[in-house]
Amino acid sequence: MQEKAQKIKTMLEAEIKNMTSSTMVNELKVKYLGKKGLVTELSKEMGTLSQEERKEAGKSLNELRHFVEESIQNQMEEVSQKELDEKLKKEKIDPTLPGMTLPIGSVHPLTKITEEIEELFVSMGYSVVSGPEVEDDLHNFQLLNLPKNHPARDSQDTFYITEELLLRSQTSPVQARTMLKNKEKTPFRIICPGKVYRRDDDDATHSHEFHQIEGLVVGENISVADLKGTLEIFAKKMFGEKREVRFRPSFFPFTEPSYEVDVSCFQCGGKGCNICKGTGWIEILGSGMVHPNVLNDCGYDAKKYTGFAFGVGVERVAMLKYGITDIRDFYANDIRFLEQYNRVEGGREDESK
Ligand code: DAH
């Protein structure tokens, strides 16, 4: 037994240094200590020995097992460490390499324009309010001095859901809603950005769905001068400090007098070019002094209160400002188009560009 144990020991000593990977060491472990391993097999021979022989044999068997286990464990530690070192060398991280930039979304140009306009009016003391896109005839038309069968309704080809329900054709119904909601009938300033719908055939300049921003100021002694001053600030903010505004008489049922407002051309400065079609002026919005019927119908005493209102097309402002020629580009969700307006005010630009 001692001899056999010595043989196994010598064999292991010779073999173990050649085991240069953890897989090899594991195989060696099976060879010696596995169910049918050399050491295991040898210990089975114990049964054939006499009582006295067993004592000595047991001792050398234990020594052998101990030796084999320790040798294998040591070898395992050694090769594992080597393997780890190699792996670390291979997977070395270079912290000076530039990081990967994950693609980030961009602010939609219409959102950007809307936020710019909101910010401007909030800085002038306006509240931002909203109203329902599914409106009723009462708010979209009747309370705005457009009774049923009024010819001016035709100018806004409306999507009707029922006789009385419709998709709002303008943000102006929020004027009526705001005045009606204000039970104390106190003065206020609001803007209302939102989506509006018209039964238009879509082409480069028309969309059945687009965005407006409504403005309404109601108070005592509000005059056309206030309207003009406000819209001047608006025009300069959106189209540049040098811009002037021009009021042209127009007609809207809910305002009297009504004006179409032009801004001096930001491309040619007024000399005449393709954008302003040679006139030096570009139409940007409709506005006017709130019609007394509207004030009275919404519970404001028109003898005491006056007000001004305006309605801006967000797509129109964005198209003018960015030189976009097809309104459908706003809704096609082509990332190549949208990401051109990636600059977030006060935020960061996409650094991958
Ligand atoms: N609601 C009008 C439209 O969609 C735009 C408008 C014109 C709004 C004059 C106003 C206004 O508030 O005073 O065509």
Coordinates of N, CA, C and O in Angstrom, one line a residue, residues 126-219:
Y126 N -49.0 86.7 -18.5 CA -50.1 85.9 -19.1 C -50.1 84.5 -18.4 O -49.0 84.0 -18.0
S127 N -51.3 83.9 -18.3 CA -51.4 82.5 -17.9 C -51.6 81.7 -19.2 O -52.1 82.2 -20.1
V128 N -51.0 80.4 -19.1 CA -51.2 79.5 -20.2 C -52.4 78.6 -19.9 O -52.4 77.9 -18.9
V129 N -53.4 78.6 -20.7 CA -54.6 77.8 -20.4 C -54.8 76.8 -21.6 O -54.3 77.0 -22.7
S130 N -55.7 75.9 -21.4 CA -56.0 75.0 -22.5 C -57.5 74.7 -22.5 O -58.2 75.0 -21.6
G131 N -58.0 74.2 -23.6 CA -59.4 73.9 -23.8 C -59.6 72.6 -24.5 O -58.6 72.1 -25.1
P132 N -60.8 72.1 -24.6 CA -61.0 70.8 -25.3 C -60.9 70.9 -26.8 O -61.3 71.9 -27.4
E133 N -60.4 69.8 -27.4 CA -60.3 69.7 -28.9 C -61.6 69.3 -29.5 O -62.0 69.7 -30.6
V134 N -62.4 68.5 -28.7 CA -63.8 68.2 -29.1 C -64.6 69.3 -28.5 O -64.8 69.3 -27.2
E135 N -65.1 70.2 -29.3 CA -65.8 71.4 -28.8 C -67.3 71.3 -29.1 O -67.7 70.4 -29.8
D136 N -68.1 72.2 -28.6 CA -69.4 72.3 -29.1 C -69.6 73.6 -29.9 O -68.8 74.5 -29.9
D137 N -70.7 73.5 -30.7 CA -71.0 74.6 -31.6 C -71.1 76.0 -30.8 O -70.7 77.0 -31.2
L138 N -71.7 75.9 -29.6 CA -71.9 77.0 -28.7 C -70.6 77.8 -28.5 O -70.5 79.0 -28.7
H139 N -69.5 77.1 -28.1 CA -68.3 77.8 -27.8 C -67.4 78.1 -29.0 O -66.8 79.1 -29.1
N140 N -67.5 77.2 -30.0 CA -66.6 77.4 -31.2 C -67.2 78.5 -32.0 O -66.4 79.2 -32.7
F141 N -68.5 78.7 -32.0 CA -69.1 79.7 -32.9 C -70.1 80.7 -32.2 O -69.8 81.9 -32.2
Q142 N -71.1 80.1 -31.6 CA -72.2 81.0 -31.1 C -71.7 82.1 -30.1 O -72.0 83.3 -30.3
L143 N -70.9 81.7 -29.1 CA -70.5 82.6 -28.1 C -69.4 83.6 -28.7 O -69.0 84.6 -28.1
L144 N -69.0 83.3 -29.9 CA -68.0 84.1 -30.6 C -68.7 85.0 -31.7 O -68.0 85.4 -32.7
N145 N -69.9 85.2 -31.4 CA -70.7 86.1 -32.3 C -70.9 85.5 -33.7 O -70.9 86.2 -34.7
L146 N -70.9 84.2 -33.8 CA -71.1 83.5 -35.0 C -72.4 82.6 -34.9 O -72.3 81.4 -34.7
P147 N -73.6 83.2 -34.9 CA -74.8 82.4 -34.8 C -74.9 81.4 -35.9 O -74.2 81.5 -36.9
K148 N -75.8 80.4 -35.7 CA -76.0 79.4 -36.8 C -76.3 80.1 -38.1 O -77.0 81.1 -38.1
N149 N -75.9 79.6 -39.1 CA -76.1 80.1 -40.5 C -75.4 81.4 -40.8 O -75.6 82.1 -41.8
H150 N -74.5 81.8 -39.9 CA -73.7 83.0 -40.2 C -72.7 82.7 -41.3 O -72.1 81.7 -41.3
P151 N -72.7 83.6 -42.3 CA -71.9 83.2 -43.5 C -70.4 83.0 -43.2 O -69.7 82.2 -43.9
A152 N -69.9 83.7 -42.2 CA -68.4 83.6 -41.9 C -68.1 82.2 -41.4 O -66.9 81.8 -41.4
R153 N -69.0 81.4 -41.0 CA -68.7 80.0 -40.6 C -68.1 79.2 -41.8 O -67.3 78.3 -41.6
D154 N -68.5 79.6 -43.0 CA -68.0 78.9 -44.2 C -66.5 79.0 -44.3 O -65.8 78.1 -44.9
S155 N -65.9 80.0 -43.7 CA -64.4 80.2 -43.9 C -63.7 79.2 -43.1 O -62.5 79.0 -43.3
Q156 N -64.3 78.5 -42.2 CA -63.7 77.5 -41.4 C -64.4 76.2 -41.6 O -65.3 75.9 -40.8
D157 N -64.1 75.5 -42.6 CA -64.7 74.2 -42.9 C -64.5 73.2 -41.8 O -63.4 72.8 -41.5
T158 N -65.6 73.0 -41.1 CA -65.5 72.3 -39.8 C -65.8 70.8 -39.8 O -66.7 70.4 -40.5
F159 N -65.1 70.0 -39.0 CA -65.4 68.6 -38.9 C -66.5 68.5 -37.8 O -66.3 68.8 -36.6
Y160 N -67.7 68.2 -38.2 CA -68.8 68.0 -37.2 C -68.9 66.6 -36.8 O -68.8 65.6 -37.6
I161 N -69.1 66.3 -35.5 CA -69.3 65.0 -35.0 C -70.8 64.7 -34.9 O -71.3 63.7 -35.4
T162 N -71.5 65.6 -34.4 CA -73.0 65.6 -34.4 C -73.4 67.1 -34.7 O -72.5 67.9 -35.0
E163 N -74.7 67.3 -34.7 CA -75.2 68.7 -35.0 C -74.4 69.7 -34.1 O -74.1 70.8 -34.5
E164 N -74.2 69.3 -32.8 CA -73.7 70.3 -31.8 C -72.3 70.1 -31.4 O -71.6 70.9 -30.9
L165 N -71.7 68.9 -31.7 CA -70.3 68.6 -31.4 C -69.4 68.6 -32.6 O -69.8 68.2 -33.7
L166 N -68.2 69.1 -32.4 CA -67.3 69.3 -33.5 C -65.9 69.2 -33.0 O -65.6 69.3 -31.8
L167 N -64.9 69.1 -34.0 CA -63.5 69.3 -33.6 C -63.2 70.8 -33.8 O -63.5 71.3 -34.8
R168 N -62.7 71.4 -32.8 CA -62.6 72.9 -32.8 C -61.8 73.3 -34.1 O -60.8 72.7 -34.4
S169 N -62.3 74.3 -34.7 CA -61.7 74.8 -35.9 C -60.7 76.0 -35.6 O -60.1 76.5 -36.5
Q170 N -60.7 76.4 -34.4 CA -59.8 77.5 -33.9 C -59.6 77.3 -32.4 O -60.4 76.6 -31.8
T171 N -58.7 78.1 -31.9 CA -58.5 78.1 -30.4 C -59.4 79.1 -29.8 O -59.4 79.2 -28.5
S172 N -60.0 79.9 -30.6 CA -60.9 81.0 -30.0 C -61.9 80.6 -29.0 O -62.3 81.4 -28.1
P173 N -62.5 79.4 -29.1 CA -63.5 79.0 -28.1 C -63.0 79.1 -26.7 O -63.7 79.3 -25.7
V174 N -61.7 79.0 -26.5 CA -61.1 79.1 -25.2 C -61.3 80.5 -24.6 O -61.3 80.7 -23.4
Q175 N -61.4 81.5 -25.5 CA -61.8 82.9 -25.1 C -63.1 82.8 -24.3 O -63.2 83.3 -23.2
A176 N -64.1 82.2 -24.9 CA -65.4 82.1 -24.3 C -65.3 81.3 -23.0 O -65.9 81.7 -21.9
R177 N -64.6 80.2 -23.1 CA -64.5 79.3 -21.9 C -63.9 80.1 -20.7 O -64.3 79.9 -19.6
T178 N -62.8 80.8 -21.0 CA -62.1 81.5 -19.9 C -63.0 82.6 -19.3 O -63.0 82.8 -18.1
M179 N -63.7 83.3 -20.2 CA -64.5 84.4 -19.6 C -65.7 83.9 -18.8 O -66.0 84.4 -17.7
L180 N -66.3 82.8 -19.3 CA -67.4 82.2 -18.6 C -66.9 81.6 -17.2 O -67.6 81.7 -16.2
K181 N -65.7 81.0 -17.2 CA -65.2 80.4 -16.0 C -64.9 81.4 -14.9 O -65.0 81.1 -13.7
N182 N -64.5 82.6 -15.3 CA -64.1 83.6 -14.4 C -65.4 84.2 -13.8 O -65.9 85.2 -14.3
K183 N -65.8 83.6 -12.7 CA -67.1 84.0 -12.1 C -67.1 85.5 -11.5 O -68.1 86.2 -11.5
E184 N -65.9 85.9 -11.0 CA -65.8 87.2 -10.4 C -65.7 88.3 -11.5 O -65.8 89.5 -11.2
K185 N -65.6 87.8 -12.8 CA -65.5 88.8 -13.9 C -64.3 89.8 -13.7 O -64.5 91.0 -13.8
T186 N -63.2 89.3 -13.3 CA -62.0 90.1 -13.1 C -61.2 90.2 -14.4 O -61.3 89.3 -15.2
P187 N -60.3 91.2 -14.5 CA -59.5 91.3 -15.6 C -58.5 90.1 -15.7 O -58.1 89.5 -14.7
F188 N -58.0 89.7 -16.9 CA -57.1 88.6 -17.0 C -56.3 88.7 -18.3 O -56.7 89.4 -19.2
R189 N -55.2 88.0 -18.4 CA -54.5 87.8 -19.6 C -54.2 86.3 -19.8 O -53.6 85.7 -18.9
I190 N -54.5 85.8 -20.9 CA -54.2 84.4 -21.2 C -53.7 84.1 -22.6 O -54.0 84.9 -23.5
I191 N -52.9 83.1 -22.7 CA -52.7 82.5 -24.1 C -53.1 81.1 -24.0 O -53.1 80.4 -23.0
C192 N -53.5 80.6 -25.2 CA -53.9 79.2 -25.2 C -53.4 78.5 -26.5 O -53.8 78.8 -27.6
P193 N -52.3 77.7 -26.3 CA -51.8 77.0 -27.5 C -52.6 75.7 -27.7 O -53.1 75.1 -26.7
G194 N -52.8 75.3 -28.9 CA -53.5 74.0 -29.1 C -53.7 73.6 -30.5 O -53.4 74.4 -31.4
K195 N -54.2 72.4 -30.6 CA -54.5 71.8 -32.0 C -55.8 72.2 -32.5 O -56.8 72.2 -31.7
V196 N -55.9 72.5 -33.7 CA -57.2 72.8 -34.3 C -57.4 71.9 -35.6 O -56.4 71.4 -36.2
Y197 N -58.6 71.8 -36.1 CA -58.9 70.9 -37.2 C -59.8 71.6 -38.2 O -60.7 72.3 -37.9
R198 N -59.5 71.4 -39.5 CA -60.4 71.9 -40.6 C -60.4 70.9 -41.7 O -59.5 70.2 -42.0
R199 N -61.6 70.9 -42.4 CA -61.7 70.0 -43.5 C -61.0 70.5 -44.7 O -61.7 70.9 -45.7
D200 N -59.7 70.6 -44.7 CA -58.9 71.0 -45.8 C -58.3 69.8 -46.5 O -57.9 68.9 -45.8
D201 N -58.0 69.9 -47.7 CA -57.2 68.9 -48.4 C -55.8 69.2 -48.1 O -55.3 70.4 -48.3
D202 N -55.0 68.2 -47.7 CA -53.6 68.5 -47.3 C -52.8 68.8 -48.6 O -52.8 68.1 -49.6
D203 N -52.0 69.9 -48.5 CA -51.0 70.1 -49.5 C -49.8 70.9 -48.9 O -49.7 70.9 -47.6
A204 N -49.0 71.5 -49.6 CA -47.8 72.1 -49.1 C -48.1 73.2 -48.0 O -47.3 73.4 -47.1
T205 N -49.3 73.9 -48.1 CA -49.6 75.0 -47.2 C -50.8 74.7 -46.4 O -51.2 75.5 -45.6
H206 N -51.5 73.6 -46.6 CA -52.7 73.3 -45.8 C -52.6 72.0 -45.1 O -52.1 71.0 -45.7
S207 N -53.2 71.9 -43.9 CA -53.3 70.6 -43.2 C -54.6 70.6 -42.5 O -55.1 71.6 -42.0
H208 N -55.2 69.4 -42.5 CA -56.5 69.3 -41.8 C -56.3 69.4 -40.3 O -57.3 69.4 -39.6
E209 N -55.1 69.4 -39.8 CA -54.8 69.4 -38.4 C -53.6 70.4 -38.2 O -52.6 70.1 -38.8
F210 N -53.8 71.4 -37.5 CA -52.6 72.3 -37.2 C -52.7 73.0 -35.9 O -53.5 72.6 -35.1
H211 N -51.8 73.9 -35.6 CA -51.8 74.5 -34.3 C -51.9 76.0 -34.3 O -51.4 76.6 -35.1
Q212 N -52.6 76.5 -33.3 CA -52.8 77.9 -33.1 C -52.4 78.3 -31.7 O -52.4 77.4 -30.8
I213 N -52.1 79.6 -31.5 CA -52.0 80.1 -30.1 C -52.9 81.3 -30.1 O -52.8 82.2 -30.9
E214 N -53.9 81.2 -29.2 CA -54.9 82.2 -29.0 C -54.4 83.1 -27.9 O -53.8 82.7 -26.9
G215 N -54.6 84.4 -28.0 CA -54.3 85.4 -26.9 C -55.5 86.2 -26.6 O -56.3 86.5 -27.5
L216 N -55.7 86.4 -25.3 CA -56.9 87.2 -24.9 C -56.5 88.0 -23.6 O -56.0 87.5 -22.7
V217 N -56.8 89.3 -23.7 CA -56.6 90.2 -22.6 C -57.9 90.9 -22.3 O -58.5 91.5 -23.3
V218 N -58.5 90.9 -21.1 CA -59.7 91.6 -20.8 C -59.4 92.4 -19.6 O -58.8 92.0 -18.6
G219 N -59.9 93.7 -19.6 CA -59.7 94.6 -18.5 C -60.3 95.9 -18.7 O -61.0 96.1 -19.8

